[in-house]
GROMACS .gro file of C-alpha atoms in nm:
model
  124
    1CYS     CA    1   0.412  -2.150  -1.491
    2GLN     CA    2   0.783  -2.298  -1.494
    3ASN     CA    3   0.871  -1.964  -1.343
    4SER     CA    4   0.611  -1.937  -1.083
    5GLY     CA    5   0.523  -1.613  -1.303
    6VAL     CA    6   0.217  -1.397  -1.449
    7TRP     CA    7   0.235  -1.200  -1.786
    8LYS     CA    8   0.005  -1.025  -2.020
    9ARG     CA    9   0.059  -0.926  -2.331
   10ILE     CA   10  -0.068  -0.500  -2.393
   11PRO     CA   11  -0.207  -0.435  -2.703
   12GLU     CA   12  -0.087  -0.211  -2.966
   13GLY     CA   13  -0.237   0.103  -2.900
   14ALA     CA   14  -0.345   0.029  -2.557
   15ASP     CA   15  -0.266   0.275  -2.278
   16PRO     CA   16   0.030   0.099  -2.078
   17LEU     CA   17  -0.072   0.282  -1.726
   18SER     CA   18  -0.395   0.107  -1.752
   19GLN     CA   19  -0.256  -0.234  -1.837
   20MET     CA   20  -0.045  -0.213  -1.508
   21LYS     CA   21  -0.354  -0.257  -1.295
   22GLU     CA   22  -0.316  -0.626  -1.271
   23TYR     CA   23   0.057  -0.554  -1.139
   24TYR     CA   24  -0.085  -0.395  -0.837
   25GLN     CA   25  -0.352  -0.669  -0.760
   26TYR     CA   26  -0.056  -0.928  -0.768
   27ASN     CA   27   0.137  -0.715  -0.531
   28ALA     CA   28  -0.190  -0.634  -0.308
   29MET     CA   29  -0.253  -1.058  -0.299
   30ALA     CA   30   0.033  -1.069  -0.069
   31LEU     CA   31  -0.127  -0.845   0.195
   32GLY     CA   32  -0.366  -1.091   0.293
   33ASP     CA   33  -0.549  -0.974   0.654
   34GLU     CA   34  -0.329  -0.688   0.660
   35THR     CA   35  -0.516  -0.445   0.444
   36THR     CA   36  -0.696  -0.311   0.720
   37GLN     CA   37  -0.381  -0.128   0.887
   38ILE     CA   38  -0.279   0.216   0.811
   39ARG     CA   39   0.077   0.247   0.751
   40TRP     CA   40   0.291   0.549   0.866
   41THR     CA   41   0.616   0.650   0.743
   42SER     CA   42   0.916   0.762   0.902
   43PRO     CA   43   0.945   1.113   0.950
   44TYR     CA   44   1.080   1.326   0.626
   45VAL     CA   45   1.185   1.659   0.497
   46ASP     CA   46   0.883   1.751   0.225
   47ALA     CA   47   1.070   1.845  -0.103
   48SER     CA   48   0.849   2.105  -0.136
   49GLY     CA   49   0.971   2.309   0.131
   50LEU     CA   50   0.673   2.233   0.384
   51GLY     CA   51   0.911   2.103   0.668
   52LYS     CA   52   0.934   1.809   0.855
   53MET     CA   53   0.621   1.530   0.783
   54VAL     CA   54   0.481   1.193   0.804
   55THR     CA   55   0.256   0.999   0.565
   56ALA     CA   56  -0.019   0.813   0.678
   57ALA     CA   57  -0.158   0.544   0.392
   58LYS     CA   58  -0.425   0.276   0.405
   59PRO     CA   59  -0.506   0.045   0.048
   60MET     CA   60  -0.877   0.038   0.015
   61PHE     CA   61  -1.023  -0.281  -0.142
   62THR     CA   62  -1.380  -0.391  -0.298
   63ILE     CA   63  -1.554  -0.710  -0.352
   64VAL     CA   64  -1.562  -0.770  -0.716
   65GLY     CA   65  -1.715  -1.183  -0.831
   66GLY     CA   66  -1.628  -1.291  -0.449
   67LYS     CA   67  -1.280  -1.167  -0.472
   68SER     CA   68  -1.089  -0.878  -0.327
   69ARG     CA   69  -0.969  -0.613  -0.524
   70LEU     CA   70  -0.690  -0.318  -0.461
   71ILE     CA   71  -0.929   0.007  -0.578
   72GLY     CA   72  -0.655   0.258  -0.441
   73VAL     CA   73  -0.456   0.370  -0.202
   74ALA     CA   74  -0.620   0.660   0.046
   75GLY     CA   75  -0.352   0.897   0.237
   76THR     CA   76  -0.269   1.241   0.376
   77ASP     CA   77   0.078   1.352   0.494
   78LEU     CA   78   0.051   1.539   0.845
   79LEU     CA   79   0.280   1.801   0.918
   80TRP     CA   80   0.554   1.748   1.197
   81GLY     CA   81   0.509   2.082   1.346
   82GLU     CA   82   0.094   2.054   1.328
   83LEU     CA   83   0.168   1.727   1.529
   84LEU     CA   84   0.360   1.886   1.830
   85ASP     CA   85   0.122   2.170   1.843
   86ALA     CA   86  -0.140   1.930   1.987
   87GLU     CA   87  -0.174   1.961   2.352
   88GLY     CA   88   0.080   1.783   2.521
   89SER     CA   89   0.233   1.681   2.220
   90THR     CA   90   0.639   1.632   2.255
   91GLU     CA   91   0.834   1.463   1.986
   92ASP     CA   92   0.916   1.125   2.216
   93LYS     CA   93   0.511   1.087   2.218
   94ILE     CA   94   0.446   1.120   1.839
   95PHE     CA   95   0.735   0.881   1.796
   96ASP     CA   96   0.607   0.668   2.036
   97LEU     CA   97   0.249   0.684   1.893
   98LEU     CA   98   0.439   0.611   1.526
   99TYR     CA   99   0.573   0.312   1.610
  100SER     CA  100   0.278   0.155   1.819
  101LYS     CA  101   0.023   0.205   1.527
  102ASN     CA  102   0.324   0.019   1.292
  103THR     CA  103   0.418  -0.238   1.561
  104GLY     CA  104   0.188  -0.495   1.390
  105ALA     CA  105   0.324  -0.449   1.037
  106LYS     CA  106   0.604  -0.651   0.852
  107CYS     CA  107   0.713  -0.650   0.511
  108PHE     CA  108   0.506  -0.920   0.346
  109ASP     CA  109   0.573  -1.250   0.123
  110ALA     CA  110   0.507  -1.141  -0.230
  111ARG     CA  111   0.457  -1.485  -0.355
  112PRO     CA  112   0.151  -1.569  -0.435
  113SER     CA  113  -0.001  -1.922  -0.419
  114PRO     CA  114   0.010  -2.158  -0.715
  115CYS     CA  115  -0.391  -2.112  -0.695
  116ASP     CA  116  -0.354  -1.713  -0.662
  117LEU     CA  117  -0.094  -1.727  -0.975
  118GLN     CA  118  -0.361  -1.933  -1.160
  119MET     CA  119  -0.640  -1.703  -1.073
  120LEU     CA  120  -0.412  -1.429  -1.197
  121ARG     CA  121  -0.316  -1.545  -1.536
  122GLU     CA  122  -0.688  -1.657  -1.557
  123GLU     CA  123  -0.776  -1.250  -1.591
  124GLU     CA  124  -0.784  -1.180  -1.940
   0.00000   0.00000   0.00000
């Protein structure tokens, strides 16, 4: 509490990956109303040789016990060439579209309130 943090003891023999779920909940709480937005990446070159592409991703939530809980992220990769193949598409139009879709996106404050921290501490 003195450091405004949360910690969790991982029992011996427990799977650390499954224990990490609260870390993701901690970060998801800071998203607030941003959770409905699809996030688009800047174009990048795929490491496996598919070429230039973008990714669209959206966090998925459910309600458990009256609280919003992150259950995962849905995403897909789109090849840049396929976007260009769409009728009337140009690189400028695609960049404008991606920029307009991300205009409302902003970095979020990942510091939960004291109340949120207490809720996380009580989840055992």
